[in-house]
Amino acid sequence: ETGVTQTPRHLVMGMTNKKSLKCEQHLGHNAMYWYKQSAKKPLELMFVYNFKEQTENNSVPSRFSPECPNSSHLFLHLHTLQPEDSALYLCASSQGDLPYEQYFGPGTRLTVT
Amino acid sequence: GENVEQHPSTLSVQEGDSAVIKCTYSDSASNYFPWYKQELGKGPQLIIDIRSNVGEKKDQRIAVTLNKTAKHFSLHITETQPEDSAVYFCAGFYSGGGADGLTFGKGTHLIIQP
């Protein structure tokens, strides 16, 4: 098991719902990431936070809203999603001064109905 | 930005044989290349990585080689075992233009036949 946990592990939501994904890292890292993993596509980087500051927003639609209250917690707030947003959402963390070695959580399997 | 191509998409080998997965990258500025293993229902797990100042790195049954001139790197697994069955992802780290992060290949589904 890695030191990165994600909740919930599974989520089904309607297009008009609002929900949040949570990630927590117990590794003492300073950078956290959200990735989207869809079938038949490479992992896509969504957001990067380094020392709680957002340093990357990879052209993600505004219906996805990240929040990083401290270096151990990361949230992804979801609202008015589309069915094509159904995917596995993965959180990762790394040392702030070593962005290379990223450690992933188990992911949240999201289904939008 | 970076583009990473990975081949093959599926690889089936007999238990005990070797497996090789290959990746190419487009940006010569990329300087870090990790490999991840993802089992069903789990997140990707970092298994080995290599930096651009090194040509080869080994860790027990797994090794990674890097050819900077040709811009390709490979994962080698020797004496394969059933627990090696998983999806393997290569990645390249790109830094510049305001975009720092890993660009992943599409993955290789490795199947170890008993």
JSON list of C-alpha atoms in Angstrom, two decimals:
[
{"chain": "A", "resi": 1, "resn": "GLU", "atom": "CA", "xyz": [0.00, 0.00, 0.00]},
{"chain": "A", "resi": 2, "resn": "THR", "atom": "CA", "xyz": [1.21, 3.49, -0.81]},
{"chain": "A", "resi": 3, "resn": "GLY", "atom": "CA", "xyz": [1.01, 6.44, 1.55]},
{"chain": "A", "resi": 4, "resn": "VAL", "atom": "CA", "xyz": [-1.63, 8.13, -0.60]},
{"chain": "A", "resi": 5, "resn": "THR", "atom": "CA", "xyz": [-5.30, 7.48, 0.16]},
{"chain": "A", "resi": 6, "resn": "GLN", "atom": "CA", "xyz": [-8.38, 8.50, -1.80]},
{"chain": "A", "resi": 7, "resn": "THR", "atom": "CA", "xyz": [-12.07, 8.58, -0.90]},
{"chain": "A", "resi": 8, "resn": "PRO", "atom": "CA", "xyz": [-14.52, 7.55, -2.04]},
{"chain": "A", "resi": 9, "resn": "ARG", "atom": "CA", "xyz": [-13.23, 4.60, -4.05]},
{"chain": "A", "resi": 10, "resn": "HIS", "atom": "CA", "xyz": [-16.37, 4.53, -6.17]},
{"chain": "A", "resi": 11, "resn": "LEU", "atom": "CA", "xyz": [-18.85, 7.31, -6.97]},
{"chain": "A", "resi": 12, "resn": "VAL", "atom": "CA", "xyz": [-21.95, 7.43, -9.14]},
{"chain": "A", "resi": 13, "resn": "MET", "atom": "CA", "xyz": [-23.45, 10.85, -9.72]},
{"chain": "A", "resi": 14, "resn": "GLY", "atom": "CA", "xyz": [-26.01, 12.51, -11.94]},
{"chain": "A", "resi": 15, "resn": "MET", "atom": "CA", "xyz": [-25.15, 15.38, -14.21]},
{"chain": "A", "resi": 16, "resn": "THR", "atom": "CA", "xyz": [-26.78, 17.91, -11.90]},
{"chain": "A", "resi": 17, "resn": "ASN", "atom": "CA", "xyz": [-25.10, 16.71, -8.71]},
{"chain": "A", "resi": 18, "resn": "LYS", "atom": "CA", "xyz": [-22.22, 18.29, -6.82]},
{"chain": "A", "resi": 19, "resn": "LYS", "atom": "CA", "xyz": [-19.66, 15.99, -5.22]},
{"chain": "A", "resi": 20, "resn": "SER", "atom": "CA", "xyz": [-16.08, 16.12, -4.02]},
{"chain": "A", "resi": 21, "resn": "LEU", "atom": "CA", "xyz": [-13.16, 13.70, -4.24]},
{"chain": "A", "resi": 22, "resn": "LYS", "atom": "CA", "xyz": [-10.64, 13.65, -1.41]},
{"chain": "A", "resi": 23, "resn": "CYS", "atom": "CA", "xyz": [-6.97, 12.74, -1.39]},
{"chain": "A", "resi": 24, "resn": "GLU", "atom": "CA", "xyz": [-4.61, 12.56, 1.57]},
{"chain": "A", "resi": 25, "resn": "GLN", "atom": "CA", "xyz": [-0.89, 11.82, 1.54]},
{"chain": "A", "resi": 26, "resn": "HIS", "atom": "CA", "xyz": [1.08, 10.56, 4.55]},
{"chain": "A", "resi": 27, "resn": "LEU", "atom": "CA", "xyz": [4.53, 10.80, 2.94]},
{"chain": "A", "resi": 28, "resn": "GLY", "atom": "CA", "xyz": [5.52, 14.31, 3.97]},
{"chain": "A", "resi": 29, "resn": "HIS", "atom": "CA", "xyz": [5.48, 15.46, 0.36]},
{"chain": "A", "resi": 30, "resn": "ASN", "atom": "CA", "xyz": [4.92, 19.03, -0.77]},
{"chain": "A", "resi": 31, "resn": "ALA", "atom": "CA", "xyz": [3.41, 18.56, -4.22]},
{"chain": "A", "resi": 32, "resn": "MET", "atom": "CA", "xyz": [0.11, 16.92, -5.13]},
{"chain": "A", "resi": 33, "resn": "TYR", "atom": "CA", "xyz": [-1.49, 16.10, -8.46]},
{"chain": "A", "resi": 34, "resn": "TRP", "atom": "CA", "xyz": [-4.81, 15.09, -10.01]},
{"chain": "A", "resi": 35, "resn": "TYR", "atom": "CA", "xyz": [-4.79, 12.79, -13.04]},
{"chain": "A", "resi": 36, "resn": "LYS", "atom": "CA", "xyz": [-7.66, 11.42, -15.14]},
{"chain": "A", "resi": 37, "resn": "GLN", "atom": "CA", "xyz": [-7.42, 7.85, -16.46]},
{"chain": "A", "resi": 38, "resn": "SER", "atom": "CA", "xyz": [-9.90, 6.90, -19.19]},
{"chain": "A", "resi": 39, "resn": "ALA", "atom": "CA", "xyz": [-10.12, 3.62, -21.04]},
{"chain": "A", "resi": 40, "resn": "LYS", "atom": "CA", "xyz": [-7.81, 3.38, -24.05]},
{"chain": "A", "resi": 41, "resn": "LYS", "atom": "CA", "xyz": [-6.17, 6.75, -23.28]},
{"chain": "A", "resi": 42, "resn": "PRO", "atom": "CA", "xyz": [-2.98, 7.73, -21.48]},
{"chain": "A", "resi": 43, "resn": "LEU", "atom": "CA", "xyz": [-3.15, 9.19, -17.99]},
{"chain": "A", "resi": 44, "resn": "GLU", "atom": "CA", "xyz": [-3.92, 12.89, -18.32]},
{"chain": "A", "resi": 45, "resn": "LEU", "atom": "CA", "xyz": [-2.47, 15.43, -15.89]},
{"chain": "A", "resi": 46, "resn": "MET", "atom": "CA", "xyz": [-5.21, 17.77, -14.66]},
{"chain": "A", "resi": 47, "resn": "PHE", "atom": "CA", "xyz": [-3.84, 19.89, -11.82]},
{"chain": "A", "resi": 48, "resn": "VAL", "atom": "CA", "xyz": [-0.59, 20.37, -9.93]},
{"chain": "A", "resi": 49, "resn": "TYR", "atom": "CA", "xyz": [-0.15, 21.95, -6.52]},
{"chain": "A", "resi": 50, "resn": "ASN", "atom": "CA", "xyz": [3.32, 22.72, -5.21]},
{"chain": "A", "resi": 51, "resn": "PHE", "atom": "CA", "xyz": [3.53, 23.95, -1.62]},
{"chain": "A", "resi": 52, "resn": "LYS", "atom": "CA", "xyz": [-0.27, 24.52, -1.74]},
{"chain": "A", "resi": 53, "resn": "GLU", "atom": "CA", "xyz": [0.04, 26.80, -4.78]},
{"chain": "A", "resi": 54, "resn": "GLN", "atom": "CA", "xyz": [-1.56, 25.71, -8.01]},
{"chain": "A", "resi": 55, "resn": "THR", "atom": "CA", "xyz": [1.19, 25.63, -10.61]},
{"chain": "A", "resi": 56, "resn": "GLU", "atom": "CA", "xyz": [-0.56, 23.78, -13.41]},
{"chain": "A", "resi": 57, "resn": "ASN", "atom": "CA", "xyz": [-4.06, 23.69, -14.84]},
{"chain": "A", "resi": 58, "resn": "ASN", "atom": "CA", "xyz": [-3.88, 21.54, -17.90]},
{"chain": "A", "resi": 59, "resn": "SER", "atom": "CA", "xyz": [-6.81, 23.10, -19.79]},
{"chain": "A", "resi": 60, "resn": "VAL", "atom": "CA", "xyz": [-9.34, 21.37, -17.56]},
{"chain": "A", "resi": 61, "resn": "PRO", "atom": "CA", "xyz": [-13.02, 22.41, -17.85]},
{"chain": "A", "resi": 62, "resn": "SER", "atom": "CA", "xyz": [-14.29, 24.64, -15.06]},
{"chain": "A", "resi": 63, "resn": "ARG", "atom": "CA", "xyz": [-16.74, 21.96, -13.90]},
{"chain": "A", "resi": 64, "resn": "PHE", "atom": "CA", "xyz": [-13.66, 20.48, -12.17]},
{"chain": "A", "resi": 65, "resn": "SER", "atom": "CA", "xyz": [-12.44, 22.67, -9.32]},
{"chain": "A", "resi": 66, "resn": "PRO", "atom": "CA", "xyz": [-9.41, 21.70, -7.22]},
{"chain": "A", "resi": 67, "resn": "GLU", "atom": "CA", "xyz": [-8.66, 22.75, -3.67]},
{"chain": "A", "resi": 68, "resn": "CYS", "atom": "CA", "xyz": [-5.49, 22.24, -1.65]},
{"chain": "A", "resi": 69, "resn": "PRO", "atom": "CA", "xyz": [-5.94, 23.50, 1.93]},
{"chain": "A", "resi": 70, "resn": "ASN", "atom": "CA", "xyz": [-2.54, 22.15, 3.05]},
{"chain": "A", "resi": 71, "resn": "SER", "atom": "CA", "xyz": [0.29, 20.04, 1.69]},
{"chain": "A", "resi": 72, "resn": "SER", "atom": "CA", "xyz": [-1.32, 16.79, 2.90]},
{"chain": "A", "resi": 73, "resn": "HIS", "atom": "CA", "xyz": [-4.84, 17.19, 1.50]},
{"chain": "A", "resi": 74, "resn": "LEU", "atom": "CA", "xyz": [-6.20, 17.69, -1.98]},
{"chain": "A", "resi": 75, "resn": "PHE", "atom": "CA", "xyz": [-9.80, 17.88, -3.14]},
{"chain": "A", "resi": 76, "resn": "LEU", "atom": "CA", "xyz": [-11.47, 17.82, -6.52]},
{"chain": "A", "resi": 77, "resn": "HIS", "atom": "CA", "xyz": [-14.90, 19.44, -6.51]},
{"chain": "A", "resi": 78, "resn": "LEU", "atom": "CA", "xyz": [-17.24, 18.26, -9.23]},
{"chain": "A", "resi": 79, "resn": "HIS", "atom": "CA", "xyz": [-20.39, 19.93, -10.57]},
{"chain": "A", "resi": 80, "resn": "THR", "atom": "CA", "xyz": [-22.58, 19.58, -13.66]},
{"chain": "A", "resi": 81, "resn": "LEU", "atom": "CA", "xyz": [-20.39, 16.81, -15.07]},
{"chain": "A", "resi": 82, "resn": "GLN", "atom": "CA", "xyz": [-20.94, 15.09, -18.40]},
{"chain": "A", "resi": 83, "resn": "PRO", "atom": "CA", "xyz": [-21.05, 11.33, -19.09]},
{"chain": "A", "resi": 84, "resn": "GLU", "atom": "CA", "xyz": [-17.67, 11.59, -20.85]},
{"chain": "A", "resi": 85, "resn": "ASP", "atom": "CA", "xyz": [-16.19, 12.64, -17.50]},
{"chain": "A", "resi": 86, "resn": "SER", "atom": "CA", "xyz": [-16.65, 9.07, -16.26]},
{"chain": "A", "resi": 87, "resn": "ALA", "atom": "CA", "xyz": [-13.14, 7.78, -15.53]},
{"chain": "A", "resi": 88, "resn": "LEU", "atom": "CA", "xyz": [-10.71, 6.79, -12.80]},
{"chain": "A", "resi": 89, "resn": "TYR", "atom": "CA", "xyz": [-9.41, 9.89, -11.02]},
{"chain": "A", "resi": 90, "resn": "LEU", "atom": "CA", "xyz": [-5.98, 9.43, -9.52]},
{"chain": "A", "resi": 91, "resn": "CYS", "atom": "CA", "xyz": [-4.21, 11.54, -6.97]},
{"chain": "A", "resi": 92, "resn": "ALA", "atom": "CA", "xyz": [-0.41, 11.54, -6.65]},
{"chain": "A", "resi": 93, "resn": "SER", "atom": "CA", "xyz": [2.19, 13.28, -4.51]},
{"chain": "A", "resi": 94, "resn": "SER", "atom": "CA", "xyz": [5.91, 14.01, -4.66]},
{"chain": "A", "resi": 95, "resn": "GLN", "atom": "CA", "xyz": [8.59, 15.96, -2.85]},
{"chain": "A", "resi": 96, "resn": "GLY", "atom": "CA", "xyz": [8.28, 19.64, -3.70]},
{"chain": "A", "resi": 97, "resn": "ASP", "atom": "CA", "xyz": [11.90, 19.93, -4.76]},
{"chain": "A", "resi": 98, "resn": "LEU", "atom": "CA", "xyz": [11.83, 16.59, -6.59]},
{"chain": "A", "resi": 99, "resn": "PRO", "atom": "CA", "xyz": [8.79, 16.63, -8.85]},
{"chain": "A", "resi": 100, "resn": "TYR", "atom": "CA", "xyz": [9.94, 13.46, -10.52]},
{"chain": "A", "resi": 101, "resn": "GLU", "atom": "CA", "xyz": [9.06, 10.57, -8.22]},
{"chain": "A", "resi": 102, "resn": "GLN", "atom": "CA", "xyz": [5.32, 10.60, -7.99]},
{"chain": "A", "resi": 103, "resn": "TYR", "atom": "CA", "xyz": [3.40, 8.17, -5.83]},
{"chain": "A", "resi": 104, "resn": "PHE", "atom": "CA", "xyz": [-0.21, 7.41, -6.68]},
{"chain": "A", "resi": 105, "resn": "GLY", "atom": "CA", "xyz": [-3.29, 6.63, -4.65]},
{"chain": "A", "resi": 106, "resn": "PRO", "atom": "CA", "xyz": [-5.73, 3.85, -5.62]},
{"chain": "A", "resi": 107, "resn": "GLY", "atom": "CA", "xyz": [-8.08, 6.23, -7.43]},
{"chain": "A", "resi": 108, "resn": "THR", "atom": "CA", "xyz": [-11.78, 7.06, -7.40]},
{"chain": "A", "resi": 109, "resn": "ARG", "atom": "CA", "xyz": [-13.87, 5.31, -10.05]},
{"chain": "A", "resi": 110, "resn": "LEU", "atom": "CA", "xyz": [-16.38, 7.96, -11.14]},
{"chain": "A", "resi": 111, "resn": "THR", "atom": "CA", "xyz": [-19.49, 7.20, -13.17]},
{"chain": "A", "resi": 112, "resn": "VAL", "atom": "CA", "xyz": [-21.64, 10.07, -14.42]},
{"chain": "A", "resi": 113, "resn": "THR", "atom": "CA", "xyz": [-25.18, 9.07, -15.35]},
{"chain": "B", "resi": 1, "resn": "GLY", "atom": "CA", "xyz": [5.12, 19.62, -25.00]},
{"chain": "B", "resi": 2, "resn": "GLU", "atom": "CA", "xyz": [6.09, 15.99, -24.68]},
{"chain": "B", "resi": 3, "resn": "ASN", "atom": "CA", "xyz": [4.61, 13.05, -26.60]},
{"chain": "B", "resi": 4, "resn": "VAL", "atom": "CA", "xyz": [5.29, 9.48, -25.42]},
{"chain": "B", "resi": 5, "resn": "GLU", "atom": "CA", "xyz": [4.57, 6.46, -27.60]},
{"chain": "B", "resi": 6, "resn": "GLN", "atom": "CA", "xyz": [4.51, 2.96, -26.05]},
{"chain": "B", "resi": 7, "resn": "HIS", "atom": "CA", "xyz": [4.61, -0.48, -27.72]},
{"chain": "B", "resi": 8, "resn": "PRO", "atom": "CA", "xyz": [3.23, -3.06, -27.72]},
{"chain": "B", "resi": 9, "resn": "SER", "atom": "CA", "xyz": [-0.24, -2.46, -26.32]},
{"chain": "B", "resi": 10, "resn": "THR", "atom": "CA", "xyz": [-0.49, -6.14, -25.31]},
{"chain": "B", "resi": 11, "resn": "LEU", "atom": "CA", "xyz": [2.35, -8.58, -24.64]},
{"chain": "B", "resi": 12, "resn": "SER", "atom": "CA", "xyz": [1.93, -12.25, -23.79]},
{"chain": "B", "resi": 13, "resn": "VAL", "atom": "CA", "xyz": [4.96, -14.26, -22.65]},
{"chain": "B", "resi": 14, "resn": "GLN", "atom": "CA", "xyz": [5.54, -17.68, -21.12]},
{"chain": "B", "resi": 15, "resn": "GLU", "atom": "CA", "xyz": [6.37, -17.77, -17.44]},
{"chain": "B", "resi": 16, "resn": "GLY", "atom": "CA", "xyz": [10.12, -17.67, -17.04]},
{"chain": "B", "resi": 17, "resn": "ASP", "atom": "CA", "xyz": [10.75, -15.88, -20.33]},
{"chain": "B", "resi": 18, "resn": "SER", "atom": "CA", "xyz": [11.75, -12.23, -20.66]},
{"chain": "B", "resi": 19, "resn": "ALA", "atom": "CA", "xyz": [9.49, -9.31, -21.55]},
{"chain": "B", "resi": 20, "resn": "VAL", "atom": "CA", "xyz": [10.51, -6.05, -23.21]},
{"chain": "B", "resi": 21, "resn": "ILE", "atom": "CA", "xyz": [8.36, -2.93, -23.48]},
{"chain": "B", "resi": 22, "resn": "LYS", "atom": "CA", "xyz": [9.52, 0.04, -25.54]},
{"chain": "B", "resi": 23, "resn": "CYS", "atom": "CA", "xyz": [8.77, 3.75, -25.44]},
{"chain": "B", "resi": 24, "resn": "THR", "atom": "CA", "xyz": [9.80, 6.72, -27.52]},
{"chain": "B", "resi": 25, "resn": "TYR", "atom": "CA", "xyz": [9.60, 10.38, -26.58]},
{"chain": "B", "resi": 26, "resn": "SER", "atom": "CA", "xyz": [9.59, 13.55, -28.61]},
{"chain": "B", "resi": 27, "resn": "ASP", "atom": "CA", "xyz": [11.11, 16.28, -26.44]},
{"chain": "B", "resi": 28, "resn": "SER", "atom": "CA", "xyz": [14.88, 16.12, -26.11]},
{"chain": "B", "resi": 29, "resn": "ALA", "atom": "CA", "xyz": [14.61, 18.30, -22.97]},
{"chain": "B", "resi": 30, "resn": "SER", "atom": "CA", "xyz": [12.88, 15.50, -21.06]},
{"chain": "B", "resi": 31, "resn": "ASN", "atom": "CA", "xyz": [15.25, 14.26, -18.38]},
{"chain": "B", "resi": 32, "resn": "TYR", "atom": "CA", "xyz": [13.42, 11.69, -16.25]},
{"chain": "B", "resi": 33, "resn": "PHE", "atom": "CA", "xyz": [11.69, 8.48, -17.31]},
{"chain": "B", "resi": 34, "resn": "PRO", "atom": "CA", "xyz": [9.75, 6.40, -14.78]},
{"chain": "B", "resi": 35, "resn": "TRP", "atom": "CA", "xyz": [7.95, 3.11, -15.26]},
{"chain": "B", "resi": 36, "resn": "TYR", "atom": "CA", "xyz": [4.73, 2.30, -13.44]},
{"chain": "B", "resi": 37, "resn": "LYS", "atom": "CA", "xyz": [2.92, -0.99, -12.86]},
{"chain": "B", "resi": 38, "resn": "GLN", "atom": "CA", "xyz": [-0.84, -0.92, -12.42]},
{"chain": "B", "resi": 39, "resn": "GLU", "atom": "CA", "xyz": [-2.75, -3.93, -11.14]},
{"chain": "B", "resi": 40, "resn": "LEU", "atom": "CA", "xyz": [-6.51, -4.24, -11.38]},
{"chain": "B", "resi": 41, "resn": "GLY", "atom": "CA", "xyz": [-8.28, -1.94, -8.94]},
{"chain": "B", "resi": 42, "resn": "LYS", "atom": "CA", "xyz": [-5.11, -0.17, -7.87]},
{"chain": "B", "resi": 43, "resn": "GLY", "atom": "CA", "xyz": [-3.28, 3.00, -8.69]},
{"chain": "B", "resi": 44, "resn": "PRO", "atom": "CA", "xyz": [-0.01, 2.97, -10.67]},
{"chain": "B", "resi": 45, "resn": "GLN", "atom": "CA", "xyz": [3.02, 1.90, -8.64]},
{"chain": "B", "resi": 46, "resn": "LEU", "atom": "CA", "xyz": [6.48, 3.25, -9.43]},
{"chain": "B", "resi": 47, "resn": "ILE", "atom": "CA", "xyz": [8.76, 0.26, -10.13]},
{"chain": "B", "resi": 48, "resn": "ILE", "atom": "CA", "xyz": [11.90, 1.78, -11.64]},
{"chain": "B", "resi": 49, "resn": "ASP", "atom": "CA", "xyz": [13.06, 5.04, -13.13]},
{"chain": "B", "resi": 50, "resn": "ILE", "atom": "CA", "xyz": [16.04, 6.43, -15.02]},
{"chain": "B", "resi": 51, "resn": "ARG", "atom": "CA", "xyz": [17.46, 9.90, -15.45]},
{"chain": "B", "resi": 52, "resn": "SER", "atom": "CA", "xyz": [18.97, 11.27, -18.62]},
{"chain": "B", "resi": 53, "resn": "ASN", "atom": "CA", "xyz": [22.56, 11.12, -17.37]},
{"chain": "B", "resi": 54, "resn": "VAL", "atom": "CA", "xyz": [22.39, 7.31, -17.07]},
{"chain": "B", "resi": 55, "resn": "GLY", "atom": "CA", "xyz": [22.15, 4.70, -19.82]},
{"chain": "B", "resi": 56, "resn": "GLU", "atom": "CA", "xyz": [20.96, 1.69, -17.83]},
{"chain": "B", "resi": 57, "resn": "LYS", "atom": "CA", "xyz": [19.60, 0.86, -14.40]},
{"chain": "B", "resi": 58, "resn": "LYS", "atom": "CA", "xyz": [18.81, -2.52, -12.87]},
{"chain": "B", "resi": 59, "resn": "ASP", "atom": "CA", "xyz": [16.81, -3.65, -9.86]},
{"chain": "B", "resi": 60, "resn": "GLN", "atom": "CA", "xyz": [16.71, -7.42, -9.44]},
{"chain": "B", "resi": 61, "resn": "ARG", "atom": "CA", "xyz": [14.63, -8.80, -12.32]},
{"chain": "B", "resi": 62, "resn": "ILE", "atom": "CA", "xyz": [13.79, -5.46, -13.90]},
{"chain": "B", "resi": 63, "resn": "ALA", "atom": "CA", "xyz": [16.00, -3.10, -15.86]},
{"chain": "B", "resi": 64, "resn": "VAL", "atom": "CA", "xyz": [15.53, 0.05, -17.87]},
{"chain": "B", "resi": 65, "resn": "THR", "atom": "CA", "xyz": [17.71, 1.28, -20.72]},
{"chain": "B", "resi": 66, "resn": "LEU", "atom": "CA", "xyz": [17.79, 4.78, -22.21]},
{"chain": "B", "resi": 67, "resn": "ASN", "atom": "CA", "xyz": [19.07, 5.88, -25.60]},
{"chain": "B", "resi": 68, "resn": "LYS", "atom": "CA", "xyz": [19.05, 9.68, -25.57]},
{"chain": "B", "resi": 69, "resn": "THR", "atom": "CA", "xyz": [20.22, 10.00, -29.16]},
{"chain": "B", "resi": 70, "resn": "ALA", "atom": "CA", "xyz": [17.36, 7.91, -30.49]},
{"chain": "B", "resi": 71, "resn": "LYS", "atom": "CA", "xyz": [14.97, 9.21, -27.79]},
{"chain": "B", "resi": 72, "resn": "HIS", "atom": "CA", "xyz": [13.77, 5.82, -26.69]},
{"chain": "B", "resi": 73, "resn": "PHE", "atom": "CA", "xyz": [13.80, 3.82, -23.49]},
{"chain": "B", "resi": 74, "resn": "SER", "atom": "CA", "xyz": [12.83, 0.27, -22.65]},
{"chain": "B", "resi": 75, "resn": "LEU", "atom": "CA", "xyz": [11.70, -1.85, -19.71]},
{"chain": "B", "resi": 76, "resn": "HIS", "atom": "CA", "xyz": [13.15, -5.35, -19.43]},
{"chain": "B", "resi": 77, "resn": "ILE", "atom": "CA", "xyz": [11.69, -7.98, -17.11]},
{"chain": "B", "resi": 78, "resn": "THR", "atom": "CA", "xyz": [13.59, -11.26, -16.84]},
{"chain": "B", "resi": 79, "resn": "GLU", "atom": "CA", "xyz": [12.39, -14.60, -15.44]},
{"chain": "B", "resi": 80, "resn": "THR", "atom": "CA", "xyz": [8.80, -13.44, -15.56]},
{"chain": "B", "resi": 81, "resn": "GLN", "atom": "CA", "xyz": [6.38, -14.66, -12.90]},
{"chain": "B", "resi": 82, "resn": "PRO", "atom": "CA", "xyz": [2.55, -14.71, -12.73]},
{"chain": "B", "resi": 83, "resn": "GLU", "atom": "CA", "xyz": [2.56, -11.70, -10.39]},
{"chain": "B", "resi": 84, "resn": "ASP", "atom": "CA", "xyz": [4.20, -9.65, -13.14]},
{"chain": "B", "resi": 85, "resn": "SER", "atom": "CA", "xyz": [0.88, -9.68, -15.01]},
{"chain": "B", "resi": 86, "resn": "ALA", "atom": "CA", "xyz": [-0.37, -6.07, -15.02]},
{"chain": "B", "resi": 87, "resn": "VAL", "atom": "CA", "xyz": [-0.53, -2.94, -17.14]},
{"chain": "B", "resi": 88, "resn": "TYR", "atom": "CA", "xyz": [2.81, -1.13, -17.41]},
{"chain": "B", "resi": 89, "resn": "PHE", "atom": "CA", "xyz": [3.11, 2.58, -18.21]},
{"chain": "B", "resi": 90, "resn": "CYS", "atom": "CA", "xyz": [6.16, 4.51, -19.27]},
{"chain": "B", "resi": 91, "resn": "ALA", "atom": "CA", "xyz": [6.38, 8.28, -18.81]},
{"chain": "B", "resi": 92, "resn": "GLY", "atom": "CA", "xyz": [8.61, 11.22, -19.56]},
{"chain": "B", "resi": 93, "resn": "PHE", "atom": "CA", "xyz": [9.03, 14.26, -17.36]},
{"chain": "B", "resi": 94, "resn": "TYR", "atom": "CA", "xyz": [8.70, 17.56, -19.16]},
{"chain": "B", "resi": 95, "resn": "SER", "atom": "CA", "xyz": [9.60, 20.84, -17.56]},
{"chain": "B", "resi": 96, "resn": "GLY", "atom": "CA", "xyz": [9.14, 24.13, -19.34]},
{"chain": "B", "resi": 97, "resn": "GLY", "atom": "CA", "xyz": [6.61, 26.55, -20.80]},
{"chain": "B", "resi": 98, "resn": "GLY", "atom": "CA", "xyz": [4.69, 26.58, -17.54]},
{"chain": "B", "resi": 99, "resn": "ALA", "atom": "CA", "xyz": [3.91, 22.89, -17.80]},
{"chain": "B", "resi": 100, "resn": "ASP", "atom": "CA", "xyz": [5.68, 20.61, -15.34]},
{"chain": "B", "resi": 101, "resn": "GLY", "atom": "CA", "xyz": [4.61, 17.04, -15.13]},
{"chain": "B", "resi": 102, "resn": "LEU", "atom": "CA", "xyz": [4.67, 13.51, -16.40]},
{"chain": "B", "resi": 103, "resn": "THR", "atom": "CA", "xyz": [3.43, 12.57, -19.88]},
{"chain": "B", "resi": 104, "resn": "PHE", "atom": "CA", "xyz": [2.40, 8.93, -19.98]},
{"chain": "B", "resi": 105, "resn": "GLY", "atom": "CA", "xyz": [2.31, 6.31, -22.70]},
{"chain": "B", "resi": 106, "resn": "LYS", "atom": "CA", "xyz": [-0.93, 4.44, -23.34]},
{"chain": "B", "resi": 107, "resn": "GLY", "atom": "CA", "xyz": [0.19, 1.36, -21.42]},
{"chain": "B", "resi": 108, "resn": "THR", "atom": "CA", "xyz": [1.13, -2.24, -22.15]},
{"chain": "B", "resi": 109, "resn": "HIS", "atom": "CA", "xyz": [-1.01, -5.10, -20.85]},
{"chain": "B", "resi": 110, "resn": "LEU", "atom": "CA", "xyz": [1.52, -7.78, -19.91]},
{"chain": "B", "resi": 111, "resn": "ILE", "atom": "CA", "xyz": [0.12, -11.31, -19.64]},
{"chain": "B", "resi": 112, "resn": "ILE", "atom": "CA", "xyz": [2.27, -14.06, -18.15]},
{"chain": "B", "resi": 113, "resn": "GLN", "atom": "CA", "xyz": [1.17, -17.47, -19.42]},
{"chain": "B", "resi": 114, "resn": "PRO", "atom": "CA", "xyz": [1.69, -20.33, -16.94]}
]
